[in-house]
Amino acid sequence: MVKNINFNKNKSKKTNKNILKFATAVTFFSICTSLFIPATNALQAADTSKTITSADKTSINHPTTGSSVSGFDDLEENQSVELSLNYSNRKIIYGSCQYLDDFEAFDASAVTIDPGKAEWRSSDESVATVKYGTVFIKGTGKTVISVIYDGNVASCNLEVIQPKVSIDKEELKNRLVGDKCTDWYSCTAQVKVNVKSGNKKVVKVNEDGSLKILALGKSLITVKAKNGNTASYTMNIKKRHIYVNDDETLNLDKYIKHIKNYKDAVWTVSDPENLQVSKDGDIKPLKCGKTSINTSLNGKKYKINIRVTNYELMKEIAMNSLKDTLRYPASLSVNNIIHDGRSITVDYSSMNKYGGYDRDKFIMKINMNGEYSCETVSIYS
């Protein structure tokens, strides 16, 4: 019994010695750590300062994306104000607008920055320039619009794309001598469009861009948009057809000037009750319908098909057809009506489904067989 008590006392003394040693070691480690950490932090701060200084000399990192923005070597980076633009990428068609004035820059608190207090830059001023946040379009291509404020940079990738022209080939197809072609091409922007005819004796280009068919033959028609593409189509005028209203008189000269000795032609009418032709080539319609006149000249035979139309009849058919296409026929208001023998165009306004009014053109055409075709186009096209 005494032996066991002595043994436990010895074991207790050993345990107390071990605890004392552990406590001493912990205290020593704490002292070393408190001395080591500040020194480490000081070294890290020195390295960071050195890194930032080096970065300032090359480029500035975008505050939101982290990507490098080149071309700003003269700026010092300051992360106290974070900067952002309301656009990161924009694409517009050249000619659709002259300038963009909706760019806005914001700080970290989403407060709008006065554009006059920031610096604005464009990486390619042949595409666009920028002043006080307004971007002025100069040409097509890509540029980077950047705003610099308090050492921070925010950027937007701007692309100005080419306007495109296209030709309505169906509008130019199967045209006749004497026809006028309007609304035959379209452009994606309001830019200057240049129209050319390869054979001016066959097709004439008017100042408004419309085409006038003068004679039989071929002509390459080209249309080019400023800072845009070029489209082309070869018109092939094969047939001699004339459309004339029953209350007008036409002279054949403008339709047959390409024929040698055309003034010597003697014409016969296939249906004399429908039409008369004088020795001077004057056509006098007698009643509506299809007829033809023929002659032999220079060893060749010539035939011209003629469709005589009536304005009042075509107007009635056009108005009835137009009303069938409207949502609210009772709202129809006619602004103008144009008739050229072959077609009748109604310039009108009518109520749309939103309660407002749209202005459009309703065009009805008649072919040589007396068949009608209709279409509606915007007055602003």
GROMACS .gro file of C-alpha atoms in nm:
model
  381
    1MET     CA    1   0.000   0.000   0.000
    2VAL     CA    2   0.281   0.241   0.084
    3LYS     CA    3   0.465   0.141  -0.231
    4ASN     CA    4   0.174   0.237  -0.456
    5ILE     CA    5   0.140   0.578  -0.298
    6ASN     CA    6   0.509   0.655  -0.359
    7PHE     CA    7   0.478   0.544  -0.717
    8ASN     CA    8   0.187   0.781  -0.785
    9LYS     CA    9   0.374   1.070  -0.629
   10ASN     CA   10   0.673   1.012  -0.858
   11LYS     CA   11   0.441   0.991  -1.163
   12SER     CA   12   0.274   1.318  -1.064
   13LYS     CA   13   0.609   1.496  -1.038
   14LYS     CA   14   0.706   1.381  -1.389
   15THR     CA   15   0.375   1.504  -1.534
   16ASN     CA   16   0.417   1.848  -1.378
   17LYS     CA   17   0.766   1.877  -1.527
   18ASN     CA   18   0.631   1.794  -1.877
   19ILE     CA   19   0.357   2.057  -1.850
   20LEU     CA   20   0.613   2.317  -1.747
   21LYS     CA   21   0.830   2.238  -2.048
   22PHE     CA   22   0.533   2.266  -2.293
   23ALA     CA   23   0.422   2.598  -2.151
   24THR     CA   24   0.774   2.734  -2.183
   25ALA     CA   25   0.789   2.626  -2.552
   26VAL     CA   26   0.453   2.786  -2.636
   27THR     CA   27   0.559   3.114  -2.477
   28PHE     CA   28   0.886   3.118  -2.673
   29PHE     CA   29   0.701   3.047  -3.006
   30SER     CA   30   0.456   3.331  -2.943
   31ILE     CA   31   0.738   3.577  -2.885
   32CYS     CA   32   0.915   3.472  -3.207
   33THR     CA   33   0.594   3.495  -3.411
   34SER     CA   34   0.514   3.846  -3.287
   35LEU     CA   35   0.857   3.956  -3.401
   36PHE     CA   36   0.851   3.773  -3.735
   37ILE     CA   37   0.507   3.874  -3.877
   38PRO     CA   38   0.561   4.254  -3.888
   39ALA     CA   39   0.890   4.200  -4.065
   40THR     CA   40   0.720   3.976  -4.320
   41ASN     CA   41   0.441   4.227  -4.377
   42ALA     CA   42   0.694   4.501  -4.432
   43LEU     CA   43   0.871   4.294  -4.696
   44GLN     CA   44   0.543   4.213  -4.870
   45ALA     CA   45   0.441   4.578  -4.872
   46ALA     CA   46   0.772   4.670  -5.029
   47ASP     CA   47   0.726   4.408  -5.303
   48THR     CA   48   0.367   4.523  -5.372
   49SER     CA   49   0.471   4.884  -5.396
   50LYS     CA   50   0.743   4.788  -5.637
   51THR     CA   51   0.496   4.583  -5.850
   52ILE     CA   52   0.241   4.866  -5.872
   53THR     CA   53   0.506   5.114  -5.970
   54SER     CA   54   0.620   4.882  -6.244
   55ALA     CA   55   0.263   4.833  -6.367
   56ASP     CA   56   0.200   5.207  -6.376
   57LYS     CA   57   0.480   5.248  -6.625
   58THR     CA   58   0.330   5.004  -6.874
   59SER     CA   59  -0.048   4.990  -6.862
   60ILE     CA   60  -0.355   5.028  -6.644
   61ASN     CA   61  -0.576   4.737  -6.557
   62HIS     CA   62  -0.947   4.776  -6.627
   63PRO     CA   63  -1.111   4.800  -6.282
   64THR     CA   64  -1.389   4.552  -6.360
   65THR     CA   65  -1.239   4.307  -6.608
   66GLY     CA   66  -0.875   4.322  -6.506
   67SER     CA   67  -0.768   4.337  -6.869
   68SER     CA   68  -0.485   4.566  -6.967
   69VAL     CA   69  -0.572   4.893  -7.142
   70SER     CA   70  -0.279   5.001  -7.356
   71GLY     CA   71  -0.200   5.350  -7.471
   72PHE     CA   72  -0.231   5.517  -7.131
   73ASP     CA   73   0.131   5.516  -7.017
   74ASP     CA   74   0.101   5.868  -6.883
   75LEU     CA   75  -0.165   5.777  -6.626
   76GLU     CA   76  -0.113   5.670  -6.268
   77GLU     CA   77  -0.327   5.390  -6.135
   78ASN     CA   78  -0.555   5.479  -5.845
   79GLN     CA   79  -0.800   5.219  -5.718
   80SER     CA   80  -0.981   5.457  -5.483
   81VAL     CA   81  -1.244   5.529  -5.753
   82GLU     CA   82  -1.379   5.239  -5.957
   83LEU     CA   83  -1.498   5.339  -6.307
   84SER     CA   84  -1.750   5.185  -6.546
   85LEU     CA   85  -1.932   5.271  -6.870
   86ASN     CA   86  -2.294   5.193  -6.951
   87TYR     CA   87  -2.176   5.012  -7.269
   88SER     CA   88  -1.904   4.753  -7.311
   89ASN     CA   89  -1.973   4.673  -7.679
   90ARG     CA   90  -2.166   4.866  -7.944
   91LYS     CA   91  -2.231   4.812  -8.314
   92ILE     CA   92  -2.397   5.065  -8.544
   93ILE     CA   93  -2.446   5.109  -8.919
   94TYR     CA   94  -2.255   5.394  -9.078
   95GLY     CA   95  -2.502   5.662  -9.180
   96SER     CA   96  -2.772   5.554  -8.934
   97CYS     CA   97  -2.664   5.841  -8.706
   98GLN     CA   98  -2.398   6.111  -8.700
   99TYR     CA   99  -2.312   6.089  -8.333
  100LEU     CA  100  -2.380   5.896  -8.011
  101ASP     CA  101  -2.454   6.106  -7.704
  102ASP     CA  102  -2.575   5.840  -7.460
  103PHE     CA  103  -2.240   5.727  -7.316
  104GLU     CA  104  -2.227   5.758  -6.935
  105ALA     CA  105  -1.949   5.687  -6.686
  106PHE     CA  106  -2.014   5.582  -6.324
  107ASP     CA  107  -1.800   5.560  -6.010
  108ALA     CA  108  -1.801   5.272  -5.760
  109SER     CA  109  -2.118   5.406  -5.598
  110ALA     CA  110  -2.300   5.410  -5.937
  111VAL     CA  111  -2.299   5.790  -5.937
  112THR     CA  112  -2.281   5.947  -6.284
  113ILE     CA  113  -1.954   6.127  -6.350
  114ASP     CA  114  -1.970   6.466  -6.518
  115PRO     CA  115  -1.844   6.390  -6.874
  116GLY     CA  116  -1.675   6.730  -6.886
  117LYS     CA  117  -1.457   6.640  -6.586
  118ALA     CA  118  -1.331   6.314  -6.740
  119GLU     CA  119  -1.090   6.255  -7.026
  120TRP     CA  120  -1.225   6.073  -7.332
  121ARG     CA  121  -1.026   5.898  -7.604
  122SER     CA  122  -1.079   5.699  -7.924
  123SER     CA  123  -0.817   5.447  -8.033
  124ASP     CA  124  -0.892   5.513  -8.404
  125GLU     CA  125  -1.014   5.862  -8.486
  126SER     CA  126  -1.070   5.773  -8.851
  127VAL     CA  127  -1.363   5.564  -8.725
  128ALA     CA  128  -1.488   5.793  -8.446
  129THR     CA  129  -1.380   6.083  -8.229
  130VAL     CA  130  -1.511   6.159  -7.881
  131LYS     CA  131  -1.552   6.481  -7.684
  132TYR     CA  132  -1.721   6.522  -7.345
  133GLY     CA  133  -1.875   6.178  -7.381
  134THR     CA  134  -2.027   6.238  -7.727
  135VAL     CA  135  -1.895   6.005  -7.998
  136PHE     CA  136  -1.883   6.147  -8.351
  137ILE     CA  137  -1.890   5.887  -8.630
  138LYS     CA  138  -1.628   5.941  -8.903
  139GLY     CA  139  -1.605   5.612  -9.095
  140THR     CA  140  -1.637   5.235  -9.083
  141GLY     CA  141  -1.418   5.005  -8.875
  142LYS     CA  142  -1.344   4.930  -8.510
  143THR     CA  143  -1.229   5.159  -8.231
  144VAL     CA  144  -1.214   5.161  -7.851
  145ILE     CA  145  -1.389   5.447  -7.672
  146SER     CA  146  -1.227   5.504  -7.333
  147VAL     CA  147  -1.298   5.733  -7.039
  148ILE     CA  148  -1.027   5.821  -6.786
  149TYR     CA  149  -1.114   5.960  -6.444
  150ASP     CA  150  -0.906   5.982  -6.127
  151GLY     CA  151  -0.652   5.735  -6.265
  152ASN     CA  152  -0.912   5.473  -6.364
  153VAL     CA  153  -1.003   5.363  -6.716
  154ALA     CA  154  -1.326   5.217  -6.856
  155SER     CA  155  -1.365   5.118  -7.222
  156CYS     CA  156  -1.624   5.026  -7.483
  157ASN     CA  157  -1.555   4.839  -7.809
  158LEU     CA  158  -1.732   5.030  -8.089
  159GLU     CA  159  -1.779   4.885  -8.438
  160VAL     CA  160  -1.917   5.094  -8.725
  161ILE     CA  161  -2.029   4.859  -9.001
  162GLN     CA  162  -2.093   4.928  -9.369
  163PRO     CA  163  -2.440   5.020  -9.493
  164LYS     CA  164  -2.572   4.770  -9.746
  165VAL     CA  165  -2.767   4.828 -10.065
  166SER     CA  166  -2.975   4.562 -10.236
  167ILE     CA  167  -3.167   4.555 -10.564
  168ASP     CA  168  -3.522   4.431 -10.604
  169LYS     CA  169  -3.456   4.230 -10.919
  170GLU     CA  170  -3.822   4.150 -10.969
  171GLU     CA  171  -3.889   4.524 -10.990
  172LEU     CA  172  -3.644   4.556 -11.280
  173LYS     CA  173  -3.729   4.231 -11.450
  174ASN     CA  174  -3.943   4.222 -11.768
  175ARG     CA  175  -3.958   4.598 -11.794
  176LEU     CA  176  -4.092   4.773 -12.103
  177VAL     CA  177  -3.994   5.074 -12.309
  178GLY     CA  178  -4.146   5.381 -12.148
  179ASP     CA  179  -4.156   5.237 -11.795
  180LYS     CA  180  -4.033   5.433 -11.494
  181CYS     CA  181  -3.874   5.224 -11.218
  182THR     CA  182  -3.908   5.358 -10.862
  183ASP     CA  183  -3.841   5.189 -10.526
  184TRP     CA  184  -3.618   4.936 -10.700
  185TYR     CA  185  -3.334   4.939 -10.446
  186SER     CA  186  -3.305   4.969 -10.069
  187CYS     CA  187  -3.031   5.077  -9.828
  188THR     CA  188  -2.987   4.997  -9.458
  189ALA     CA  189  -2.900   5.360  -9.372
  190GLN     CA  190  -2.968   5.714  -9.488
  191VAL     CA  191  -2.645   5.765  -9.682
  192LYS     CA  192  -2.567   5.900 -10.025
  193VAL     CA  193  -2.632   5.640 -10.295
  194ASN     CA  194  -2.479   5.657 -10.641
  195VAL     CA  195  -2.675   5.499 -10.930
  196LYS     CA  196  -2.526   5.435 -11.275
  197SER     CA  197  -2.653   5.294 -11.603
  198GLY     CA  198  -2.405   5.112 -11.826
  199ASN     CA  199  -2.603   5.199 -12.140
  200LYS     CA  200  -2.768   5.539 -12.113
  201LYS     CA  201  -2.940   5.497 -12.449
  202VAL     CA  202  -3.136   5.205 -12.306
  203VAL     CA  203  -3.187   5.311 -11.941
  204LYS     CA  204  -3.167   5.664 -11.806
  205VAL     CA  205  -3.098   5.743 -11.439
  206ASN     CA  206  -3.306   6.032 -11.305
  207GLU     CA  207  -3.187   6.269 -11.031
  208ASP     CA  208  -3.408   6.099 -10.771
  209GLY     CA  209  -3.253   5.758 -10.845
  210SER     CA  210  -3.547   5.630 -11.048
  211LEU     CA  211  -3.490   5.468 -11.387
  212LYS     CA  212  -3.652   5.544 -11.722
  213ILE     CA  213  -3.659   5.279 -11.994
  214LEU     CA  214  -3.578   5.447 -12.326
  215ALA     CA  215  -3.523   5.165 -12.576
  216LEU     CA  216  -3.465   4.796 -12.633
  217GLY     CA  217  -3.132   4.649 -12.531
  218LYS     CA  218  -2.923   4.570 -12.225
  219SER     CA  219  -2.782   4.795 -11.953
  220LEU     CA  220  -2.586   4.713 -11.639
  221ILE     CA  221  -2.740   4.902 -11.347
  222THR     CA  222  -2.514   4.957 -11.045
  223VAL     CA  223  -2.594   5.118 -10.711
  224LYS     CA  224  -2.332   5.197 -10.446
  225ALA     CA  225  -2.378   5.328 -10.091
  226LYS     CA  226  -2.129   5.573  -9.941
  227ASN     CA  227  -1.886   5.373  -9.725
  228GLY     CA  228  -2.088   5.066  -9.823
  229ASN     CA  229  -2.121   4.791 -10.076
  230THR     CA  230  -2.213   4.786 -10.446
  231ALA     CA  231  -2.500   4.593 -10.602
  232SER     CA  232  -2.566   4.544 -10.974
  233TYR     CA  233  -2.821   4.399 -11.213
  234THR     CA  234  -2.834   4.375 -11.593
  235MET     CA  235  -3.162   4.494 -11.736
  236ASN     CA  236  -3.262   4.330 -12.063
  237ILE     CA  237  -3.537   4.520 -12.242
  238LYS     CA  238  -3.678   4.278 -12.499
  239LYS     CA  239  -4.039   4.368 -12.573
  240ARG     CA  240  -4.208   4.680 -12.701
  241HIS     CA  241  -4.510   4.734 -12.481
  242ILE     CA  242  -4.692   5.061 -12.418
  243TYR     CA  243  -4.951   5.141 -12.152
  244VAL     CA  244  -5.169   5.442 -12.221
  245ASN     CA  245  -5.473   5.593 -12.057
  246ASP     CA  246  -5.781   5.620 -12.279
  247ASP     CA  247  -5.796   6.000 -12.247
  248GLU     CA  248  -5.437   6.077 -12.352
  249THR     CA  249  -5.242   6.083 -12.678
  250LEU     CA  250  -4.884   5.954 -12.710
  251ASN     CA  251  -4.623   5.982 -12.982
  252LEU     CA  252  -4.422   5.675 -13.081
  253ASP     CA  253  -4.095   5.868 -13.126
  254LYS     CA  254  -3.961   5.809 -12.775
  255TYR     CA  255  -4.026   5.435 -12.804
  256ILE     CA  256  -3.866   5.375 -13.145
  257LYS     CA  257  -3.582   5.626 -13.164
  258HIS     CA  258  -3.332   5.340 -13.167
  259ILE     CA  259  -3.474   5.219 -13.502
  260LYS     CA  260  -3.300   5.357 -13.811
  261ASN     CA  261  -3.526   5.573 -14.031
  262TYR     CA  262  -3.808   5.531 -13.775
  263LYS     CA  263  -3.986   5.843 -13.908
  264ASP     CA  264  -4.049   5.659 -14.235
  265ALA     CA  265  -4.248   5.382 -14.066
  266VAL     CA  266  -4.606   5.316 -14.174
  267TRP     CA  267  -4.808   5.152 -13.897
  268THR     CA  268  -5.111   4.927 -13.913
  269VAL     CA  269  -5.342   4.860 -13.616
  270SER     CA  270  -5.458   4.506 -13.537
  271ASP     CA  271  -5.780   4.635 -13.376
  272PRO     CA  272  -5.873   4.968 -13.541
  273GLU     CA  273  -6.179   5.004 -13.315
  274ASN     CA  274  -5.947   5.027 -13.013
  275LEU     CA  275  -5.675   5.256 -13.145
  276GLN     CA  276  -5.570   5.497 -13.418
  277VAL     CA  277  -5.216   5.585 -13.533
  278SER     CA  278  -5.145   5.897 -13.739
  279LYS     CA  279  -4.873   5.934 -14.004
  280ASP     CA  280  -4.666   6.128 -13.752
  281GLY     CA  281  -4.680   5.838 -13.507
  282ASP     CA  282  -4.943   5.983 -13.270
  283ILE     CA  283  -5.140   5.716 -13.083
  284LYS     CA  284  -5.504   5.797 -13.004
  285PRO     CA  285  -5.687   5.542 -12.785
  286LEU     CA  286  -6.051   5.475 -12.860
  287LYS     CA  287  -6.149   5.224 -12.591
  288CYS     CA  288  -5.992   5.007 -12.321
  289GLY     CA  289  -5.830   4.679 -12.412
  290LYS     CA  290  -5.525   4.523 -12.572
  291THR     CA  291  -5.415   4.589 -12.928
  292SER     CA  292  -5.096   4.606 -13.133
  293ILE     CA  293  -4.943   4.814 -13.412
  294ASN     CA  294  -4.706   4.678 -13.677
  295THR     CA  295  -4.466   4.804 -13.940
  296SER     CA  296  -4.192   4.688 -14.177
  297LEU     CA  297  -3.881   4.901 -14.191
  298ASN     CA  298  -3.524   4.843 -14.306
  299GLY     CA  299  -3.612   4.487 -14.402
  300LYS     CA  300  -3.736   4.405 -14.049
  301LYS     CA  301  -4.079   4.370 -13.894
  302TYR     CA  302  -4.166   4.557 -13.575
  303LYS     CA  303  -4.457   4.504 -13.340
  304ILE     CA  304  -4.566   4.709 -13.040
  305ASN     CA  305  -4.828   4.576 -12.800
  306ILE     CA  306  -5.048   4.844 -12.644
  307ARG     CA  307  -5.274   4.823 -12.338
  308VAL     CA  308  -5.533   5.100 -12.312
  309THR     CA  309  -5.654   5.157 -11.956
  310ASN     CA  310  -5.914   5.377 -11.788
  311TYR     CA  311  -5.832   5.585 -11.482
  312GLU     CA  312  -6.175   5.572 -11.321
  313LEU     CA  313  -6.199   5.196 -11.363
  314MET     CA  314  -5.850   5.132 -11.221
  315LYS     CA  315  -5.917   5.374 -10.934
  316GLU     CA  316  -6.236   5.189 -10.837
  317ILE     CA  317  -6.064   4.849 -10.847
  318ALA     CA  318  -5.765   4.983 -10.651
  319MET     CA  319  -5.977   5.143 -10.378
  320ASN     CA  320  -6.185   4.828 -10.329
  321SER     CA  321  -5.870   4.616 -10.313
  322LEU     CA  322  -5.708   4.859 -10.070
  323LYS     CA  323  -6.005   4.853  -9.829
  324ASP     CA  324  -5.988   4.474  -9.822
  325THR     CA  325  -5.634   4.497  -9.680
  326LEU     CA  326  -5.710   4.747  -9.400
  327ARG     CA  327  -5.782   4.664  -9.037
  328TYR     CA  328  -6.019   4.961  -9.010
  329PRO     CA  329  -6.144   5.052  -9.363
  330ALA     CA  330  -6.360   5.336  -9.226
  331SER     CA  331  -6.041   5.517  -9.112
  332LEU     CA  332  -5.907   5.538  -9.470
  333SER     CA  333  -5.792   5.885  -9.572
  334VAL     CA  334  -5.656   5.937  -9.927
  335ASN     CA  335  -5.373   6.188  -9.964
  336ASN     CA  336  -5.299   6.151 -10.336
  337ILE     CA  337  -5.358   5.924 -10.636
  338ILE     CA  338  -5.115   5.885 -10.927
  339HIS     CA  339  -5.199   5.704 -11.252
  340ASP     CA  340  -4.950   5.636 -11.531
  341GLY     CA  341  -5.147   5.400 -11.757
  342ARG     CA  342  -4.984   5.082 -11.633
  343SER     CA  343  -5.033   5.138 -11.259
  344ILE     CA  344  -5.224   5.341 -11.005
  345THR     CA  345  -5.070   5.448 -10.674
  346VAL     CA  346  -5.281   5.550 -10.375
  347ASP     CA  347  -5.103   5.753 -10.107
  348TYR     CA  348  -5.318   5.700  -9.796
  349SER     CA  349  -5.335   5.699  -9.416
  350SER     CA  350  -5.527   5.453  -9.197
  351MET     CA  351  -5.561   5.356  -8.832
  352ASN     CA  352  -5.336   5.080  -8.701
  353LYS     CA  353  -5.406   4.832  -8.422
  354TYR     CA  354  -5.257   5.066  -8.161
  355GLY     CA  355  -5.500   5.348  -8.239
  356GLY     CA  356  -5.243   5.556  -8.426
  357TYR     CA  357  -5.224   5.626  -8.798
  358ASP     CA  358  -4.981   5.484  -9.055
  359ARG     CA  359  -4.909   5.638  -9.395
  360ASP     CA  360  -4.849   5.396  -9.680
  361LYS     CA  361  -4.865   5.355 -10.057
  362PHE     CA  362  -5.097   5.105 -10.223
  363ILE     CA  363  -4.978   5.020 -10.576
  364MET     CA  364  -5.189   4.829 -10.828
  365LYS     CA  365  -5.044   4.730 -11.166
  366ILE     CA  366  -5.201   4.579 -11.475
  367ASN     CA  367  -5.012   4.358 -11.720
  368MET     CA  368  -5.062   4.323 -12.095
  369ASN     CA  369  -5.314   4.040 -12.038
  370GLY     CA  370  -5.533   4.262 -11.818
  371GLU     CA  371  -5.431   4.091 -11.490
  372TYR     CA  372  -5.389   4.303 -11.175
  373SER     CA  373  -5.127   4.277 -10.901
  374CYS     CA  374  -5.118   4.479 -10.576
  375GLU     CA  375  -4.868   4.565 -10.305
  376THR     CA  376  -4.846   4.798 -10.005
  377VAL     CA  377  -4.525   4.980  -9.916
  378SER     CA  378  -4.440   5.238  -9.654
  379ILE     CA  379  -4.448   5.597  -9.770
  380TYR     CA  380  -4.112   5.638  -9.596
  381SER     CA  381  -3.938   5.354  -9.783
   0.00000   0.00000   0.00000
